[in-house]
Amino acid sequence: MDSRLGSVAVEIIVNGEKRAAVAEPRMLLSDFLRHGLGLTGTHVGCEQGVCGACTVLIDGQPARSCLTFAVQVEGAQVETVEGMAKAGELSDIQQAYRSAHGLQCGFCTPGFLASTQALLQENPDPTDEQIREYLSGNVCRCTGYQGIVAAVRSAADARKASSHGS
Amino acid sequence: MQRVEDPRLLAGRGRFVDDVAFPGMLHAAFVRSPHAHARIVSVDASAALAVDGVLAVYTAKDVDWLAPLVSSGPMRDDVCVQSRTPLAASTARHVGDPVAVVVARSPYLAEDGRDLVDVEWDALPPVVDPLQALEPDSPLVDEELGTNNICHAEQSAGDVDAAFADADYVTSIRFHSGRSTAAPIEGRGVVAEYEDRGGGRYNIYSSTQMPHLLRMFIAPVLGVPAGRVTIKAPDVGGAFGLKCTVFPEDIVIPAVARLSGHPVKWIEDRWENLAAGVHSKDMVCTMEIAAKADGTMTAFRGRFVTDSGAYSSVPFSPLVDSQVAGVYLSSCYDVQNVAYSIDNPLTNKCQIGAVRGVGWVPGQLAREVAIDRLARTMGKDPVELRLQNMIGPEVYTTPFGQTYDGGSYAAALEQARDAVDYAEFRQRQLRAREDGRYLGVGFSPFVEPTGWASASAAAGGMPIPFFDTASVTVETDGSVTVTTGLHSDGQGHETTLAQVTADELGVAMDSVRIVYGDTDSSVFGMGTYASRSAVLGFGSIRESAGQVRDRLTRIAASLLEADPSDIDLVDGVARVKGVPDKSVPLQQIALFGYFGGTARPDDIQRDGLTATAGYDPGETYANGCAAAVVEVDVETGLVTIEQLAAVEDCGVVLNPTIVKGQVAGAIANGIGIALLEELAYEDNGEFISGNLINYLYPSTTEVPSLTLHSIETPSAVSAGGVKGVGEAGTIAAPAAIVNAITDALSPFGITIEKTPVTPEYLRQLLRAADHDRNKLVGA
Ligand code: FES
Ligand code: FES
């Protein structure tokens, strides 16, 4: 997209790959990812910092890309939904969302996946209450959260089972 | 069963409207009215145009070649026809009304330009109160109409006055159902391109739930035949009725694509979504019940006034709320004397449109809250009172002439009662009160017209012919392509409709592809809303696939030298019954169907392996019941939902996972309506809920783990006995929650008269109750 006003080149490491594009200082990370780099998997639902649809991981921490300027993340590691599936195989979390019907329209889903990934990194064995608490910053208008909570639960359980097994 | 659509959505490879880009595409931002009601004196775009990268600013004058957008409503003589210009020409009628559009190289630059367009306004007196809007001396929202009331209508059956005169008990309540909206996580958006060939044509990507109807409505406004407009809506990020409306932006963006000579994209922001999309369910209701001493309810009388906003929405008009609140008044009760009146006053607010649950929600709230009140007045148990008055499970015709196709009305209530351990709960409630904790339970049984087709629409006072078609093709290699005009914005049609097709044709589900969301490649259809797609999709596919199956069977019979009645088509192979080694794969049948020359039956030589068929079923009605158990903190007014149980009877279930998902999502929406969501206007018409901090969604912490049960009463009229399911939870949950709160606070004797039931509102009621009690003690 066209930019003005002292545009600068921003270089970030997205899903392990070094990427660069030009951005105005005021350009949001969400727009930079979507329209600058063509990574349209990250969605924008409010640009008010509330819905969580735009959540990505910046240096491993969940962050709202609509509240972050692209220039702020120069040099950082950014993980988006496009990086989750490896070689066309859905990750365990993605597969759990599919199996538990944790998505309907799929618009909120990339944000939920990012938050789930961060949650399970921080707390591999959360209670349902902790899952609900952690995900309360992401909103879904379709599912009523039943499938989402079940998906996170089953992803955590499966990881636990496989780590016990090994 | 795993959904077909999920892998792309989970991998971030969906294609939503904002993911679409054309070479050379420009970006649009709308200049909108900050006033509730104001005359446009002048628009000065010079400062905006001075910004590098802002290419044009268009006002109503620049698009005066467009025809007006006309809302004629549901084809009834008693509904006013209202026209509007897509950009306000002389008067803005609500905060957010679009008056100009800026086109620029980037969305940022378009917004810069928007902020620099200088509109001189002359403020007019706003009409804010819907009841005052009905007064003869009220200022008019739309002078052209000569009235503020889009429609006044009344209907009665039986002898309502006599029933009230003979009643032993009369309960009368007033209830204001709050103003809420769909607010899908993806807002609206349009990308349009104008091609100067074939006489000029428009290619439009839109976040819509009804591509064909959108085309039908906007083509005449753009001044071209429908065939010169293509609407594509590949993935839609939730819709809930918002996106079955035709909006001014749907016309303005294609128009400025033509004027600017570039493709143009507009993606609305959340403020626009909340201020200028559609609103819903804002209704002032009064409800009266006449009953005999033994608890028999003998009459219902309702008045429903929809605060309609500034424009009668296209295509459904505000009657989508008021009319359906009225006409289904008797619901699942055997009450033969019923009367209602509706009014639809325009006000200087955002228009009312069809949002999940529509006017059934206020209608349900008014009736079920009144029934609980009656039960309290009579000292009767609210569940017993309802069961005593309920219709039977058989086909039943209501006093207003809707014919229910059979349902589990009493059974659903009984199951909901058992799901919350009702008898045990009453004990627990008493014990809790001794500890100063306030628990309550509420019930809300419902009936919902679902497979919205011509018959059900007519029976609901919205006499628009509705139907749908599907086209099924078995390709030369035996794979199957189905096209439908129904849309999917989360409902999972690529899965459910493929499953239905696979069952009908006896093929593997993954060999079936469902094509939708593109007016160029799909057969005409009316779209997805009003919980209609399961019934219409199933019916139209079963009919068309059935025709193709018949042809496949006859080809197989001739290839296998057997009688068609002896052919089984299973898993993509045709076999002769009882002769396991006599078989032929579908691929071979298909090839023969295309290239078998004159060896094929005449009709197959003519029609190949494609069949298109329509479906317009009789009336179908889902039913069910919600039960809520809540705890109210009387110090803070905070309501916690301890349990929410829902029993759903949507007839024969096509896909249990998807049905559960629909019910759960709809209930979450109902929780929002009951407790959180409120689009508020100040007395001067200023809009104050334009962000998600003021307009609160239910999150994981407000929606509890749900108790979901289902009963399957096959529809007596639809193909396969299917009903529909999209809205049930939204209709049922709010009344159950409000009744539960009232029950919890019964020691205080408070009366809830509105939604949402916010902590502030409850505290206010509790303070007033305390005050009254102190007065009593003091006296
Ligand atoms: S888009 Fe960032 S929080 Fe909603
Ligand atoms: S799946 Fe649609 S918003 Fe969550």
PDB file of C-alpha atoms in Angstrom, chain B residues 220-454:
ATOM      1  CA  PRO B 220     -31.213  -1.249 -10.391  1.00  0.00           C
ATOM      2  CA  VAL B 221     -29.746   1.438  -8.132  1.00  0.00           C
ATOM      3  CA  LEU B 222     -26.502   1.291 -10.128  1.00  0.00           C
ATOM      4  CA  GLY B 223     -28.599   1.420 -13.277  1.00  0.00           C
ATOM      5  CA  VAL B 224     -27.443  -1.857 -14.836  1.00  0.00           C
ATOM      6  CA  PRO B 225     -29.142  -5.199 -15.434  1.00  0.00           C
ATOM      7  CA  ALA B 226     -28.445  -7.781 -12.727  1.00  0.00           C
ATOM      8  CA  GLY B 227     -26.355  -9.789 -15.167  1.00  0.00           C
ATOM      9  CA  ARG B 228     -23.785  -7.000 -15.218  1.00  0.00           C
ATOM     10  CA  VAL B 229     -23.147  -7.294 -11.510  1.00  0.00           C
ATOM     11  CA  THR B 230     -21.163 -10.118  -9.970  1.00  0.00           C
ATOM     12  CA  ILE B 231     -21.147 -10.523  -6.217  1.00  0.00           C
ATOM     13  CA  LYS B 232     -18.583 -12.737  -4.556  1.00  0.00           C
ATOM     14  CA  ALA B 233     -18.456 -13.503  -0.851  1.00  0.00           C
ATOM     15  CA  PRO B 234     -15.960 -16.311  -0.363  1.00  0.00           C
ATOM     16  CA  ASP B 235     -15.444 -16.337   3.410  1.00  0.00           C
ATOM     17  CA  VAL B 236     -17.530 -14.219   5.739  1.00  0.00           C
ATOM     18  CA  GLY B 237     -16.410 -13.617   9.306  1.00  0.00           C
ATOM     19  CA  GLY B 238     -19.760 -13.970  10.992  1.00  0.00           C
ATOM     20  CA  ALA B 239     -22.932 -12.193   9.993  1.00  0.00           C
ATOM     21  CA  PHE B 240     -25.859 -12.963  12.321  1.00  0.00           C
ATOM     22  CA  GLY B 241     -28.310 -11.057  10.156  1.00  0.00           C
ATOM     23  CA  LEU B 242     -26.295  -7.840   9.893  1.00  0.00           C
ATOM     24  CA  LYS B 243     -25.151  -8.942   6.462  1.00  0.00           C
ATOM     25  CA  CYS B 244     -28.566  -9.726   5.033  1.00  0.00           C
ATOM     26  CA  THR B 245     -29.195  -6.010   4.758  1.00  0.00           C
ATOM     27  CA  VAL B 246     -28.558  -3.842   1.703  1.00  0.00           C
ATOM     28  CA  PHE B 247     -26.516  -0.837   2.811  1.00  0.00           C
ATOM     29  CA  PRO B 248     -25.755   2.499   1.127  1.00  0.00           C
ATOM     30  CA  GLU B 249     -22.067   1.553   1.123  1.00  0.00           C
ATOM     31  CA  ASP B 250     -22.904  -1.504  -1.017  1.00  0.00           C
ATOM     32  CA  ILE B 251     -23.883   0.938  -3.747  1.00  0.00           C
ATOM     33  CA  VAL B 252     -21.529   3.835  -3.148  1.00  0.00           C
ATOM     34  CA  ILE B 253     -18.335   1.766  -3.377  1.00  0.00           C
ATOM     35  CA  PRO B 254     -19.148   0.303  -6.828  1.00  0.00           C
ATOM     36  CA  ALA B 255     -20.314   3.752  -7.926  1.00  0.00           C
ATOM     37  CA  VAL B 256     -17.043   5.420  -6.964  1.00  0.00           C
ATOM     38  CA  ALA B 257     -15.063   2.568  -8.504  1.00  0.00           C
ATOM     39  CA  ARG B 258     -16.734   3.590 -11.712  1.00  0.00           C
ATOM     40  CA  LEU B 259     -16.216   7.315 -11.171  1.00  0.00           C
ATOM     41  CA  SER B 260     -12.577   7.017 -10.138  1.00  0.00           C
ATOM     42  CA  GLY B 261     -11.663   4.492 -12.788  1.00  0.00           C
ATOM     43  CA  HIS B 262      -9.989   2.310 -10.146  1.00  0.00           C
ATOM     44  CA  PRO B 263     -11.021  -0.639  -8.030  1.00  0.00           C
ATOM     45  CA  VAL B 264     -12.014   0.650  -4.584  1.00  0.00           C
ATOM     46  CA  LYS B 265     -11.963  -1.085  -1.219  1.00  0.00           C
ATOM     47  CA  TRP B 266     -13.867  -0.078   1.881  1.00  0.00           C
ATOM     48  CA  ILE B 267     -13.482  -1.957   5.150  1.00  0.00           C
ATOM     49  CA  GLU B 268     -15.595  -0.541   7.916  1.00  0.00           C
ATOM     50  CA  ASP B 269     -14.158   0.128  11.318  1.00  0.00           C
ATOM     51  CA  ARG B 270     -15.778  -0.938  14.561  1.00  0.00           C
ATOM     52  CA  TRP B 271     -17.276   2.482  15.243  1.00  0.00           C
ATOM     53  CA  GLU B 272     -18.998   2.419  11.859  1.00  0.00           C
ATOM     54  CA  ASN B 273     -20.154  -1.108  12.486  1.00  0.00           C
ATOM     55  CA  LEU B 274     -21.801  -0.132  15.743  1.00  0.00           C
ATOM     56  CA  ALA B 275     -23.092   3.278  14.666  1.00  0.00           C
ATOM     57  CA  ALA B 276     -24.128   2.737  11.069  1.00  0.00           C
ATOM     58  CA  GLY B 277     -24.853  -0.936  10.369  1.00  0.00           C
ATOM     59  CA  VAL B 278     -28.142  -2.169  11.751  1.00  0.00           C
ATOM     60  CA  HIS B 279     -29.476  -2.222  15.268  1.00  0.00           C
ATOM     61  CA  SER B 280     -31.975  -4.664  16.632  1.00  0.00           C
ATOM     62  CA  LYS B 281     -34.595  -5.582  19.225  1.00  0.00           C
ATOM     63  CA  ASP B 282     -35.178  -2.098  20.648  1.00  0.00           C
ATOM     64  CA  MET B 283     -38.830  -2.501  21.479  1.00  0.00           C
ATOM     65  CA  VAL B 284     -41.217  -1.063  24.011  1.00  0.00           C
ATOM     66  CA  CYS B 285     -43.574  -3.910  24.828  1.00  0.00           C
ATOM     67  CA  THR B 286     -46.689  -4.195  26.904  1.00  0.00           C
ATOM     68  CA  MET B 287     -48.081  -7.612  27.587  1.00  0.00           C
ATOM     69  CA  GLU B 288     -51.300  -8.573  29.324  1.00  0.00           C
ATOM     70  CA  ILE B 289     -52.497 -12.010  30.296  1.00  0.00           C
ATOM     71  CA  ALA B 290     -56.006 -12.998  31.340  1.00  0.00           C
ATOM     72  CA  ALA B 291     -56.287 -16.164  33.457  1.00  0.00           C
ATOM     73  CA  LYS B 292     -58.906 -18.142  35.306  1.00  0.00           C
ATOM     74  CA  ALA B 293     -58.613 -19.040  38.988  1.00  0.00           C
ATOM     75  CA  ASP B 294     -57.435 -22.560  38.129  1.00  0.00           C
ATOM     76  CA  GLY B 295     -54.492 -21.165  36.173  1.00  0.00           C
ATOM     77  CA  THR B 296     -55.907 -21.517  32.671  1.00  0.00           C
ATOM     78  CA  MET B 297     -54.576 -18.640  30.581  1.00  0.00           C
ATOM     79  CA  THR B 298     -57.445 -17.410  28.414  1.00  0.00           C
ATOM     80  CA  ALA B 299     -56.061 -14.398  26.557  1.00  0.00           C
ATOM     81  CA  PHE B 300     -52.852 -12.609  25.561  1.00  0.00           C
ATOM     82  CA  ARG B 301     -52.729  -9.001  24.464  1.00  0.00           C
ATOM     83  CA  GLY B 302     -49.498  -7.321  23.355  1.00  0.00           C
ATOM     84  CA  ARG B 303     -48.374  -3.975  22.080  1.00  0.00           C
ATOM     85  CA  PHE B 304     -45.011  -3.767  20.382  1.00  0.00           C
ATOM     86  CA  VAL B 305     -43.380  -0.489  19.430  1.00  0.00           C
ATOM     87  CA  THR B 306     -40.093  -0.827  17.572  1.00  0.00           C
ATOM     88  CA  ASP B 307     -37.727   2.116  17.846  1.00  0.00           C
ATOM     89  CA  SER B 308     -37.007   1.825  14.133  1.00  0.00           C
ATOM     90  CA  GLY B 309     -34.155   4.259  13.615  1.00  0.00           C
ATOM     91  CA  ALA B 310     -33.961   6.654  10.722  1.00  0.00           C
ATOM     92  CA  TYR B 311     -34.510   4.343   7.770  1.00  0.00           C
ATOM     93  CA  SER B 312     -36.692   1.397   6.984  1.00  0.00           C
ATOM     94  CA  SER B 313     -33.991  -1.180   6.284  1.00  0.00           C
ATOM     95  CA  VAL B 314     -33.764  -3.024   2.978  1.00  0.00           C
ATOM     96  CA  PRO B 315     -35.133  -5.628   2.510  1.00  0.00           C
ATOM     97  CA  PHE B 316     -36.758  -6.566   5.793  1.00  0.00           C
ATOM     98  CA  SER B 317     -37.842  -3.188   7.294  1.00  0.00           C
ATOM     99  CA  PRO B 318     -38.392  -2.722  11.048  1.00  0.00           C
ATOM    100  CA  LEU B 319     -41.293  -5.155  10.829  1.00  0.00           C
ATOM    101  CA  VAL B 320     -38.699  -7.893  11.109  1.00  0.00           C
ATOM    102  CA  ASP B 321     -38.811  -7.050  14.808  1.00  0.00           C
ATOM    103  CA  SER B 322     -42.281  -5.740  15.625  1.00  0.00           C
ATOM    104  CA  GLN B 323     -44.336  -7.953  13.352  1.00  0.00           C
ATOM    105  CA  VAL B 324     -42.804 -11.207  14.477  1.00  0.00           C
ATOM    106  CA  ALA B 325     -43.058 -10.203  18.142  1.00  0.00           C
ATOM    107  CA  GLY B 326     -46.797  -9.841  17.579  1.00  0.00           C
ATOM    108  CA  VAL B 327     -47.840 -12.564  15.226  1.00  0.00           C
ATOM    109  CA  TYR B 328     -46.298 -15.453  17.184  1.00  0.00           C
ATOM    110  CA  LEU B 329     -47.791 -14.190  20.434  1.00  0.00           C
ATOM    111  CA  SER B 330     -49.392 -17.456  21.527  1.00  0.00           C
ATOM    112  CA  SER B 331     -46.120 -19.393  21.046  1.00  0.00           C
ATOM    113  CA  CYS B 332     -46.422 -22.871  22.589  1.00  0.00           C
ATOM    114  CA  TYR B 333     -49.497 -22.058  24.675  1.00  0.00           C
ATOM    115  CA  ASP B 334     -53.068 -23.103  24.104  1.00  0.00           C
ATOM    116  CA  VAL B 335     -54.426 -19.585  24.289  1.00  0.00           C
ATOM    117  CA  GLN B 336     -57.177 -18.913  21.758  1.00  0.00           C
ATOM    118  CA  ASN B 337     -57.936 -15.235  22.391  1.00  0.00           C
ATOM    119  CA  VAL B 338     -54.993 -13.176  21.227  1.00  0.00           C
ATOM    120  CA  ALA B 339     -54.496  -9.635  20.017  1.00  0.00           C
ATOM    121  CA  TYR B 340     -51.564  -7.419  19.231  1.00  0.00           C
ATOM    122  CA  SER B 341     -50.770  -4.075  17.763  1.00  0.00           C
ATOM    123  CA  ILE B 342     -47.464  -2.929  16.326  1.00  0.00           C
ATOM    124  CA  ASP B 343     -45.965   0.468  15.583  1.00  0.00           C
ATOM    125  CA  ASN B 344     -42.697   1.278  13.871  1.00  0.00           C
ATOM    126  CA  PRO B 345     -41.790   4.878  14.566  1.00  0.00           C
ATOM    127  CA  LEU B 346     -38.732   6.321  12.850  1.00  0.00           C
ATOM    128  CA  THR B 347     -36.247   8.022  15.161  1.00  0.00           C
ATOM    129  CA  ASN B 348     -32.875   9.694  14.587  1.00  0.00           C
ATOM    130  CA  LYS B 349     -30.897   6.543  15.308  1.00  0.00           C
ATOM    131  CA  CYS B 350     -29.362   3.743  13.279  1.00  0.00           C
ATOM    132  CA  GLN B 351     -31.866   1.647  11.329  1.00  0.00           C
ATOM    133  CA  ILE B 352     -33.360  -1.560  12.719  1.00  0.00           C
ATOM    134  CA  GLY B 353     -32.542  -4.671  10.695  1.00  0.00           C
ATOM    135  CA  ALA B 354     -32.678  -8.437  10.927  1.00  0.00           C
ATOM    136  CA  VAL B 355     -30.314  -9.642  13.639  1.00  0.00           C
ATOM    137  CA  ARG B 356     -30.257 -13.166  15.062  1.00  0.00           C
ATOM    138  CA  GLY B 357     -33.422 -13.769  17.051  1.00  0.00           C
ATOM    139  CA  VAL B 358     -35.052 -10.593  15.640  1.00  0.00           C
ATOM    140  CA  GLY B 359     -38.363  -9.573  17.241  1.00  0.00           C
ATOM    141  CA  TRP B 360     -38.862 -13.049  18.665  1.00  0.00           C
ATOM    142  CA  VAL B 361     -36.490 -12.044  21.435  1.00  0.00           C
ATOM    143  CA  PRO B 362     -38.530  -9.072  22.719  1.00  0.00           C
ATOM    144  CA  GLY B 363     -41.761 -11.003  22.128  1.00  0.00           C
ATOM    145  CA  GLN B 364     -40.428 -13.934  24.113  1.00  0.00           C
ATOM    146  CA  LEU B 365     -39.178 -11.644  26.884  1.00  0.00           C
ATOM    147  CA  ALA B 366     -42.536  -9.902  27.198  1.00  0.00           C
ATOM    148  CA  ARG B 367     -44.582 -13.104  27.250  1.00  0.00           C
ATOM    149  CA  GLU B 368     -42.350 -15.231  29.460  1.00  0.00           C
ATOM    150  CA  VAL B 369     -41.661 -12.470  31.962  1.00  0.00           C
ATOM    151  CA  ALA B 370     -45.423 -11.858  32.165  1.00  0.00           C
ATOM    152  CA  ILE B 371     -46.139 -15.564  32.709  1.00  0.00           C
ATOM    153  CA  ASP B 372     -43.702 -15.641  35.608  1.00  0.00           C
ATOM    154  CA  ARG B 373     -45.402 -12.571  37.016  1.00  0.00           C
ATOM    155  CA  LEU B 374     -48.784 -14.264  36.712  1.00  0.00           C
ATOM    156  CA  ALA B 375     -47.412 -17.347  38.484  1.00  0.00           C
ATOM    157  CA  ARG B 376     -46.139 -15.219  41.362  1.00  0.00           C
ATOM    158  CA  THR B 377     -49.432 -13.350  41.609  1.00  0.00           C
ATOM    159  CA  MET B 378     -51.364 -16.604  41.748  1.00  0.00           C
ATOM    160  CA  GLY B 379     -48.874 -18.357  43.997  1.00  0.00           C
ATOM    161  CA  LYS B 380     -48.412 -21.031  41.347  1.00  0.00           C
ATOM    162  CA  ASP B 381     -45.271 -22.784  40.271  1.00  0.00           C
ATOM    163  CA  PRO B 382     -44.061 -21.202  36.994  1.00  0.00           C
ATOM    164  CA  VAL B 383     -43.211 -24.571  35.435  1.00  0.00           C
ATOM    165  CA  GLU B 384     -46.562 -26.097  36.397  1.00  0.00           C
ATOM    166  CA  LEU B 385     -48.427 -23.052  35.123  1.00  0.00           C
ATOM    167  CA  ARG B 386     -46.695 -23.332  31.768  1.00  0.00           C
ATOM    168  CA  LEU B 387     -47.222 -27.077  31.475  1.00  0.00           C
ATOM    169  CA  GLN B 388     -50.886 -26.673  32.346  1.00  0.00           C
ATOM    170  CA  ASN B 389     -51.353 -24.290  29.412  1.00  0.00           C
ATOM    171  CA  MET B 390     -49.146 -25.924  26.819  1.00  0.00           C
ATOM    172  CA  ILE B 391     -50.263 -27.263  23.448  1.00  0.00           C
ATOM    173  CA  GLY B 392     -49.855 -30.946  22.632  1.00  0.00           C
ATOM    174  CA  PRO B 393     -47.059 -32.423  20.537  1.00  0.00           C
ATOM    175  CA  GLU B 394     -49.193 -32.943  17.434  1.00  0.00           C
ATOM    176  CA  VAL B 395     -49.620 -30.651  14.412  1.00  0.00           C
ATOM    177  CA  TYR B 396     -51.370 -27.551  15.706  1.00  0.00           C
ATOM    178  CA  THR B 397     -52.821 -24.403  14.177  1.00  0.00           C
ATOM    179  CA  THR B 398     -52.472 -21.213  16.218  1.00  0.00           C
ATOM    180  CA  PRO B 399     -55.278 -18.660  16.486  1.00  0.00           C
ATOM    181  CA  PHE B 400     -53.375 -16.470  13.988  1.00  0.00           C
ATOM    182  CA  GLY B 401     -53.222 -19.360  11.552  1.00  0.00           C
ATOM    183  CA  GLN B 402     -49.653 -20.647  11.742  1.00  0.00           C
ATOM    184  CA  THR B 403     -49.599 -24.417  11.480  1.00  0.00           C
ATOM    185  CA  TYR B 404     -46.883 -25.982  13.615  1.00  0.00           C
ATOM    186  CA  ASP B 405     -45.429 -29.180  12.202  1.00  0.00           C
ATOM    187  CA  GLY B 406     -45.381 -31.021  15.512  1.00  0.00           C
ATOM    188  CA  GLY B 407     -42.990 -30.496  18.396  1.00  0.00           C
ATOM    189  CA  SER B 408     -41.940 -31.449  21.892  1.00  0.00           C
ATOM    190  CA  TYR B 409     -43.301 -28.359  23.602  1.00  0.00           C
ATOM    191  CA  ALA B 410     -44.057 -29.840  27.046  1.00  0.00           C
ATOM    192  CA  ALA B 411     -41.308 -32.446  26.864  1.00  0.00           C
ATOM    193  CA  ALA B 412     -38.679 -29.771  26.222  1.00  0.00           C
ATOM    194  CA  LEU B 413     -39.779 -27.803  29.294  1.00  0.00           C
ATOM    195  CA  GLU B 414     -39.792 -30.955  31.400  1.00  0.00           C
ATOM    196  CA  GLN B 415     -36.328 -31.870  30.216  1.00  0.00           C
ATOM    197  CA  ALA B 416     -35.015 -28.375  30.944  1.00  0.00           C
ATOM    198  CA  ARG B 417     -36.612 -28.547  34.383  1.00  0.00           C
ATOM    199  CA  ASP B 418     -34.869 -31.840  35.085  1.00  0.00           C
ATOM    200  CA  ALA B 419     -31.575 -30.593  33.686  1.00  0.00           C
ATOM    201  CA  VAL B 420     -31.402 -27.989  36.443  1.00  0.00           C
ATOM    202  CA  ASP B 421     -32.661 -30.388  39.145  1.00  0.00           C
ATOM    203  CA  TYR B 422     -35.586 -28.116  39.774  1.00  0.00           C
ATOM    204  CA  ALA B 423     -36.961 -29.691  42.959  1.00  0.00           C
ATOM    205  CA  GLU B 424     -33.527 -29.938  44.486  1.00  0.00           C
ATOM    206  CA  PHE B 425     -32.757 -26.393  43.374  1.00  0.00           C
ATOM    207  CA  ARG B 426     -35.677 -24.973  45.349  1.00  0.00           C
ATOM    208  CA  GLN B 427     -34.214 -26.522  48.519  1.00  0.00           C
ATOM    209  CA  ARG B 428     -30.774 -25.185  47.703  1.00  0.00           C
ATOM    210  CA  GLN B 429     -32.239 -21.766  47.018  1.00  0.00           C
ATOM    211  CA  LEU B 430     -33.804 -21.650  50.497  1.00  0.00           C
ATOM    212  CA  ARG B 431     -30.599 -22.716  52.194  1.00  0.00           C
ATOM    213  CA  ALA B 432     -28.600 -20.142  50.253  1.00  0.00           C
ATOM    214  CA  ARG B 433     -30.959 -17.377  51.258  1.00  0.00           C
ATOM    215  CA  GLU B 434     -30.322 -18.197  54.879  1.00  0.00           C
ATOM    216  CA  ASP B 435     -26.663 -17.477  54.115  1.00  0.00           C
ATOM    217  CA  GLY B 436     -27.552 -14.209  52.425  1.00  0.00           C
ATOM    218  CA  ARG B 437     -26.990 -15.585  48.908  1.00  0.00           C
ATOM    219  CA  TYR B 438     -29.545 -15.070  46.218  1.00  0.00           C
ATOM    220  CA  LEU B 439     -30.017 -17.837  43.666  1.00  0.00           C
ATOM    221  CA  GLY B 440     -32.794 -17.994  41.125  1.00  0.00           C
ATOM    222  CA  VAL B 441     -34.060 -20.131  38.286  1.00  0.00           C
ATOM    223  CA  GLY B 442     -35.970 -19.142  35.169  1.00  0.00           C
ATOM    224  CA  PHE B 443     -37.522 -20.956  32.239  1.00  0.00           C
ATOM    225  CA  SER B 444     -38.250 -19.938  28.692  1.00  0.00           C
ATOM    226  CA  PRO B 445     -39.918 -22.426  26.348  1.00  0.00           C
ATOM    227  CA  PHE B 446     -40.189 -21.232  22.760  1.00  0.00           C
ATOM    228  CA  VAL B 447     -41.386 -21.941  19.245  1.00  0.00           C
ATOM    229  CA  GLU B 448     -39.464 -20.519  16.312  1.00  0.00           C
ATOM    230  CA  PRO B 449     -40.409 -20.550  12.644  1.00  0.00           C
ATOM    231  CA  THR B 450     -37.289 -21.845  10.930  1.00  0.00           C
ATOM    232  CA  GLY B 451     -37.095 -23.007   7.318  1.00  0.00           C
ATOM    233  CA  TRP B 452     -38.165 -19.512   6.222  1.00  0.00           C
ATOM    234  CA  ALA B 453     -39.983 -20.159   2.945  1.00  0.00           C
ATOM    235  CA  SER B 454     -43.088 -18.734   1.262  1.00  0.00           C
TER     236      SER B 454
END
